[in-house]
Tab-separated table of C-alpha atoms in Angstrom:
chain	number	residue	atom	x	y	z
A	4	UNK	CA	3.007	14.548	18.440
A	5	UNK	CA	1.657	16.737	15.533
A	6	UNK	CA	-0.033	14.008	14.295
A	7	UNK	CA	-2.022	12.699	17.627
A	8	UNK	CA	-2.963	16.412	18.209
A	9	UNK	CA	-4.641	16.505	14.229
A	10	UNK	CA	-6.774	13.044	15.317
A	11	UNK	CA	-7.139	14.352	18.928
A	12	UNK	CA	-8.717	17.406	17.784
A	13	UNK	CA	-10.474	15.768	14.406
A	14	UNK	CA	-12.272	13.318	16.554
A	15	UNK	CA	-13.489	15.560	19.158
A	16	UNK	CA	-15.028	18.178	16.852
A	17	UNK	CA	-17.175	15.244	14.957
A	18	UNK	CA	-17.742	13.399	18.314
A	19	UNK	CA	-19.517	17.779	19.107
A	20	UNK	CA	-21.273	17.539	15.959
A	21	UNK	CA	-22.204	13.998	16.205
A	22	UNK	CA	-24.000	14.530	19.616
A	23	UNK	CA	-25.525	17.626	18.552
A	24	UNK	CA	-27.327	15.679	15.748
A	25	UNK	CA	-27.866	12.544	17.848
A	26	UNK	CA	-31.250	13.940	19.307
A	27	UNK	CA	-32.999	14.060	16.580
A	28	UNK	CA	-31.631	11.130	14.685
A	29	UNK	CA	-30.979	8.251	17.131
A	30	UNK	CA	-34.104	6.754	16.773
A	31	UNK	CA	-33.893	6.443	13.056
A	32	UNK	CA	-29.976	5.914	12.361
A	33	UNK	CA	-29.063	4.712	15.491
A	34	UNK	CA	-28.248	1.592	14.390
A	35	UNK	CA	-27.101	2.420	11.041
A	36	UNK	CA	-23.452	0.880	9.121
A	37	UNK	CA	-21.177	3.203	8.087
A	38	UNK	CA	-19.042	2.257	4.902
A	39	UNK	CA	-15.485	3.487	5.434
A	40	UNK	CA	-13.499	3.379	2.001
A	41	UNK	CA	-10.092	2.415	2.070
A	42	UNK	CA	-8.040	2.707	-0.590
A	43	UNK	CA	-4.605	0.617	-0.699
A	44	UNK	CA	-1.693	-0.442	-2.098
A	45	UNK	CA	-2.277	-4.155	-3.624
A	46	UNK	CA	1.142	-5.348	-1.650
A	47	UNK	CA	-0.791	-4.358	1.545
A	48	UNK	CA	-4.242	-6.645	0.572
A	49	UNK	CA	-3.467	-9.874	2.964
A	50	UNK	CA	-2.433	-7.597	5.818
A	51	UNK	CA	-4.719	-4.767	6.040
A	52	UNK	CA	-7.990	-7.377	5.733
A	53	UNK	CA	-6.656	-8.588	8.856
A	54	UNK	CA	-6.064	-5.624	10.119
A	55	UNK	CA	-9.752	-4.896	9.536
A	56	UNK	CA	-11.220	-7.564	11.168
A	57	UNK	CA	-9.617	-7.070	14.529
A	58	UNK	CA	-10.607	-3.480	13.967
A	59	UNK	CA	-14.382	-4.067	13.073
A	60	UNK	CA	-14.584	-6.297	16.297
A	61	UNK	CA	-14.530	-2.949	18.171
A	62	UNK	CA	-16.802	-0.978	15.385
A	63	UNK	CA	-19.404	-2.991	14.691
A	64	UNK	CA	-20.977	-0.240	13.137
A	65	UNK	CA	-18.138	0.443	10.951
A	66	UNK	CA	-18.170	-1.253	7.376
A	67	UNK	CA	-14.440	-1.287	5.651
A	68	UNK	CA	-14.662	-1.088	1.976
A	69	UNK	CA	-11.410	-2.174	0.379
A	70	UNK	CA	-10.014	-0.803	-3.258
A	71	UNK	CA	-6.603	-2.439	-3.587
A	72	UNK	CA	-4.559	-1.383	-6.919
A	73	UNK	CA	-1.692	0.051	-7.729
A	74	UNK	CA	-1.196	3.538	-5.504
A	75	UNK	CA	-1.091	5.027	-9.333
A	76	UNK	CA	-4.302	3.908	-10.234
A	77	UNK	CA	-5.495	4.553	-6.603
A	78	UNK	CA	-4.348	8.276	-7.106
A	79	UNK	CA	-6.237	8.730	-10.031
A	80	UNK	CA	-9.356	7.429	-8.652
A	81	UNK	CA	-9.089	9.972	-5.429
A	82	UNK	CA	-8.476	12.881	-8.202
A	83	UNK	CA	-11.115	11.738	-9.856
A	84	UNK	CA	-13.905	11.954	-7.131
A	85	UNK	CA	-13.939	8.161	-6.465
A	86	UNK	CA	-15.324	7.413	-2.715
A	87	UNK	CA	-12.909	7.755	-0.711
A	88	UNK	CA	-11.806	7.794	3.032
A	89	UNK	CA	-8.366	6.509	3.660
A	90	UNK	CA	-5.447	6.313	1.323
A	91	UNK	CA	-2.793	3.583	1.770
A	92	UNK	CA	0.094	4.470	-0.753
A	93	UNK	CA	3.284	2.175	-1.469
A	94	UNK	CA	5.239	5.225	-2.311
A	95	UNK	CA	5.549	8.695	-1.018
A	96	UNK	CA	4.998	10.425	-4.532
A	97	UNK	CA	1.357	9.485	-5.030
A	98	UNK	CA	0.654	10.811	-1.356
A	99	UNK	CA	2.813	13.870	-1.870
A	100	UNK	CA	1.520	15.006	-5.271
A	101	UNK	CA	-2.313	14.585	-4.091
A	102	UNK	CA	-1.119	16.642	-0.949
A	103	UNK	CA	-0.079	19.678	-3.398
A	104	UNK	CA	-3.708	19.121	-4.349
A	105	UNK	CA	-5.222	19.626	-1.046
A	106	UNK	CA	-6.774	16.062	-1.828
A	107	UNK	CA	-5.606	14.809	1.319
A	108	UNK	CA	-6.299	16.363	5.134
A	109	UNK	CA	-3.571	18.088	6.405
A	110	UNK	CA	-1.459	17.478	8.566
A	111	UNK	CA	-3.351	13.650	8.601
A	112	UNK	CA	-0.867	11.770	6.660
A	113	UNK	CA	2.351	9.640	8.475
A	114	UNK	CA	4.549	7.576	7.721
A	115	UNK	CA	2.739	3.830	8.481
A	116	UNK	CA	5.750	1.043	7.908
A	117	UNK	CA	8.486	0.482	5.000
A	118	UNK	CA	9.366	-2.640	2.512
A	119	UNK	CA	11.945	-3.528	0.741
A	120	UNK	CA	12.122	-4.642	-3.361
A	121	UNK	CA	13.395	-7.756	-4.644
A	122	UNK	CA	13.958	-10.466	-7.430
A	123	UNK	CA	11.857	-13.333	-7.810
A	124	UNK	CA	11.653	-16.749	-9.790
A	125	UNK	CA	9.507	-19.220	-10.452
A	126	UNK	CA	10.113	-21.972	-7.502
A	127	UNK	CA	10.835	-24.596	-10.314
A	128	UNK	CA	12.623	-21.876	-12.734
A	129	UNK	CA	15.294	-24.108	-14.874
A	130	UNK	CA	17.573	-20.882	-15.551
A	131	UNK	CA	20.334	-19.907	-12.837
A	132	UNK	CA	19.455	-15.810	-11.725
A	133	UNK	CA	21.487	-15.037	-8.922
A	134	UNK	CA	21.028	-10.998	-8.986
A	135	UNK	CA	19.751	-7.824	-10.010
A	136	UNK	CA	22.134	-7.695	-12.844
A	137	UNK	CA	21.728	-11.739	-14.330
A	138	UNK	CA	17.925	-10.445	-14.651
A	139	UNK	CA	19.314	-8.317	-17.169
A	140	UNK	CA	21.275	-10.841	-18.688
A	141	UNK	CA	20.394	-12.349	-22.227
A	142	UNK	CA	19.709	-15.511	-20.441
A	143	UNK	CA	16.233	-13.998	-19.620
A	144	UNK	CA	13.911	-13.207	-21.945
A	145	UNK	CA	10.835	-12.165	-20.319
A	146	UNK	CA	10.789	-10.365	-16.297
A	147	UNK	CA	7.702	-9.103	-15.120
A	148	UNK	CA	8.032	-5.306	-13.581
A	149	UNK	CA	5.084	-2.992	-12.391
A	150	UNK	CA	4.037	0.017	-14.721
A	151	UNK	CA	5.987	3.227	-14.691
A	152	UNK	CA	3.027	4.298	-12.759
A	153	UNK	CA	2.764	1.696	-9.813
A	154	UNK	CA	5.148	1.975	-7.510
A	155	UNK	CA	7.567	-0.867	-7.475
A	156	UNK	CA	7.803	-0.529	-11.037
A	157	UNK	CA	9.157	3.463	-10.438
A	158	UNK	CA	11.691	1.562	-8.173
A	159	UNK	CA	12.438	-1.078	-10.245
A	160	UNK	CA	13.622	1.692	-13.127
A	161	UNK	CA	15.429	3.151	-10.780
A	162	UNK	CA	17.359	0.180	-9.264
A	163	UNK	CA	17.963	-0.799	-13.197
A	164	UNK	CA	19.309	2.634	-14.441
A	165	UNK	CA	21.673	2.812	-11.028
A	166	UNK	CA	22.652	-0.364	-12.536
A	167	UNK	CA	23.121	1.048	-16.010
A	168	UNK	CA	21.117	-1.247	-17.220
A	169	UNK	CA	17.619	0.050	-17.525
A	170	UNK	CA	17.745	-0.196	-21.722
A	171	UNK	CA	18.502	-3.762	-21.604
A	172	UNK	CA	15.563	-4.672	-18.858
A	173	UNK	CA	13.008	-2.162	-21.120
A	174	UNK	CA	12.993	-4.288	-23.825
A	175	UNK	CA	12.295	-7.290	-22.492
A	176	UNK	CA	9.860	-6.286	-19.887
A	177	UNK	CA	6.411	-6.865	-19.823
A	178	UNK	CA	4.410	-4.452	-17.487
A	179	UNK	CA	2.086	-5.362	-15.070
A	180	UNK	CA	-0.921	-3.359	-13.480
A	181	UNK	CA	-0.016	-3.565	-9.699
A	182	UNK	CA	2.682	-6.144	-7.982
A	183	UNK	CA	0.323	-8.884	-7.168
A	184	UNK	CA	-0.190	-9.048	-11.446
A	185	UNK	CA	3.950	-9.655	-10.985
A	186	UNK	CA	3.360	-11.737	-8.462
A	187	UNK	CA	1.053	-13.766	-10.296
A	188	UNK	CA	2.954	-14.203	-13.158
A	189	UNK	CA	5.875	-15.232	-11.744
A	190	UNK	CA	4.123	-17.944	-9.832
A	191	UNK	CA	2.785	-19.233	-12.906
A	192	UNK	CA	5.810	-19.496	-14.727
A	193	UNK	CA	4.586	-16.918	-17.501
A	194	UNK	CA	7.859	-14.879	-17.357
A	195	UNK	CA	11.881	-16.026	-15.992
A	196	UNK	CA	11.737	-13.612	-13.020
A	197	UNK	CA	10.165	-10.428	-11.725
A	198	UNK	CA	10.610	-7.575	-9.203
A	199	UNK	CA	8.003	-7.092	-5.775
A	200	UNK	CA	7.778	-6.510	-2.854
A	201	UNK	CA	9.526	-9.005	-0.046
A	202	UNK	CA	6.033	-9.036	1.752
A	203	UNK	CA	4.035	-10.341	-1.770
A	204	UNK	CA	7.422	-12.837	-1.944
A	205	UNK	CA	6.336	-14.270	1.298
A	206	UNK	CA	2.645	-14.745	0.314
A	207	UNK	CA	3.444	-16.688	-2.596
A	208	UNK	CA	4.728	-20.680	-2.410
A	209	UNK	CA	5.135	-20.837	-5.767
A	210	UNK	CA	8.255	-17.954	-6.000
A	211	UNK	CA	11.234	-17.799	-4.701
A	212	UNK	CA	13.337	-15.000	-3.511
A	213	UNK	CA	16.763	-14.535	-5.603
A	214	UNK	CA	17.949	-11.435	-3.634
A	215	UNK	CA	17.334	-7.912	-2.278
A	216	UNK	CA	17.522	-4.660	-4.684
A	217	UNK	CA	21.226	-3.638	-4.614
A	218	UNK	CA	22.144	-1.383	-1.393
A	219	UNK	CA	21.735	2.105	-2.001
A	220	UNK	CA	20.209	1.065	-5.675
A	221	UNK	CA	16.900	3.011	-4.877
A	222	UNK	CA	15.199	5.194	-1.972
A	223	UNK	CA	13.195	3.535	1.048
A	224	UNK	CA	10.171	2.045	0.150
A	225	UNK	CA	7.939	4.173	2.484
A	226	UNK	CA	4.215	3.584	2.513
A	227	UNK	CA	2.412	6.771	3.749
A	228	UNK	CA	-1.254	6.462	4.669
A	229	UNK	CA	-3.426	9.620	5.326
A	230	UNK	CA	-7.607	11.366	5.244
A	231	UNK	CA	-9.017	11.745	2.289
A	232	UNK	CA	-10.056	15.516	2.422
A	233	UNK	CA	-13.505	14.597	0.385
A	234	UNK	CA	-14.054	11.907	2.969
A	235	UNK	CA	-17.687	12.010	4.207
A	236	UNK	CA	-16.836	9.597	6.960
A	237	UNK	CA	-13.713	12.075	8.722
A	238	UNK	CA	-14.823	11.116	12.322
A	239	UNK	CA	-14.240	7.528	11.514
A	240	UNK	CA	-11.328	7.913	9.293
A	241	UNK	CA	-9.348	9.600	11.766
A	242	UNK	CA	-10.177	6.576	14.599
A	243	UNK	CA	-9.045	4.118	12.052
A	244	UNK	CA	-5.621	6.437	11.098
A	245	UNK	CA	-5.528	6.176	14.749
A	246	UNK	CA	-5.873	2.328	14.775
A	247	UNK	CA	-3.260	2.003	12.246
A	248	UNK	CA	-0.364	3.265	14.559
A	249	UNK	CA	-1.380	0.622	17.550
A	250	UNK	CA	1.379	-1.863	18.573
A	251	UNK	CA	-1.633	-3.716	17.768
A	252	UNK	CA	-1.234	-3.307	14.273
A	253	UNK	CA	2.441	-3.136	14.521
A	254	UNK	CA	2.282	-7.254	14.879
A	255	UNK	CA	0.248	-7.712	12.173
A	256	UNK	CA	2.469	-6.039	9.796
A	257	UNK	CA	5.814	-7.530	11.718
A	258	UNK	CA	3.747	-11.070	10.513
A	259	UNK	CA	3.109	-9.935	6.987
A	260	UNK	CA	7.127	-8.863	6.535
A	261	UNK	CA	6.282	-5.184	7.067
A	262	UNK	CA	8.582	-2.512	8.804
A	263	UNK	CA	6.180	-0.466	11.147
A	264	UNK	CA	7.529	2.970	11.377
């Protein structure tokens, strides 16, 4: 209930400063688009642009500018002074440690849905991985896992050093930028296997999924999503916050493999 009160509240004191300005201005901005930036997790590209469009058919004045990298990288940017409205992280950390930093509004942030981390291979892979474990195995020579930085490569070390077996994956990984580089390179055959998301499994044809990370291996994989406090657009960033936690958009992400919390 907190968190209807914080959008309640933030979109009736912009909606009193809004109309207070509106005299003097309607004539001349009226009509004018809005760019809303909204920064996300890669693993939530295919499902938030649809997400957008059903939300733009309502605010037409509304332009949604995407930035979809790792929630690392993403952090960095908002630290950094990049525009910035909405933040969309695949991990609690990044949201949590910008928080501390009074970089996000508060009280705005919530918990939006959960995923869960798994194994892939190549669809036509020639060499038998059945689990976490044969990934480690000297069968494989090359897995794809995200940075230390991204997100599902912070899981993936943990999953692997639960397992006891984080030395063996280390030196034989090669590190990609966000999941959908994993993604990408699994499809292609450039590496044996590699860890993602189960949503950026399902996008892909070309992979297939081996297995879920062993129970208990790692922590939920929460996404958070919260206001920018440098946000220039808060009026609009709140609605679309607001948007987000629709039954709505709770289908959407149901369709995409999402968890909506």
């Amino acid at each position: 209930m907190r968190k209807k009160r914080f959008f309640a509240i933030m979109i009736t004191l912009c909606l009193a400063a809004g109309l207070a300005a509106c005299g003097n201005m309607a004539a001349d901005n009226g009509d004018k688009t809005k760019e809303l930036y909204v920064l996300a997790a890669a693993s939530m590209t295919d499902a938030l642009q649809q997400i957008g469009k059903e939300y733009q058919k309502n605010h037409e004045q509304i332009e949604l500018v995407y930035q979809f990298d790792s929630s690392g990288t993403l952090k960095t940017q908002i630290e950094e002074g990049a525009p910035a409205d909405v933040f969309i992280s695949a991990g609690t950390k990044q949201m949590k440690e910008l928080k501390e930093n009074d970089l996000i509004e508060a009280d705005s942030d919530f918990p939006l849905l959960k995923n869960k981390v798994v194994l892939i291979v190549p669809k036509e892979s020639d060499v038998v991985i059945a689990s976490f474990e044969d990934a480690a195995a000297d069968k494989v020579s090359m897995i794809a896992i995200g940075n230390a930085d991204v997100p599902v490569g912070a899981y993936t070390e943990t999953i692997y050093k639960n397992l006891g077996l984080w030395e063996k994956v280390q030196g034989k990984a090669n590190h990609a930028a966000n999941v959908r580089q994993v993604l990408d390179w699994v499809a292609a055959g450039n590496v044996q296997c590699g860890i993602v998301y189960a949503t950026d499994a399902q996008s892909e044809e070309k992979v297939e999924v081996v297995c879920e990370a062993p129970k208990d291996s790692c922590e939920s994989v929460i996404y958070p999503a919260g206001m920018v406090s440098a946000s220039e657009q808060k009026e609009e960033a709140a609605e679309f916050l607001e948007f987000l936690q629709t039954e709505e958009v709770f289908e959407i992400l149901e369709n995409y493999g999402f968890t909506p919390l």
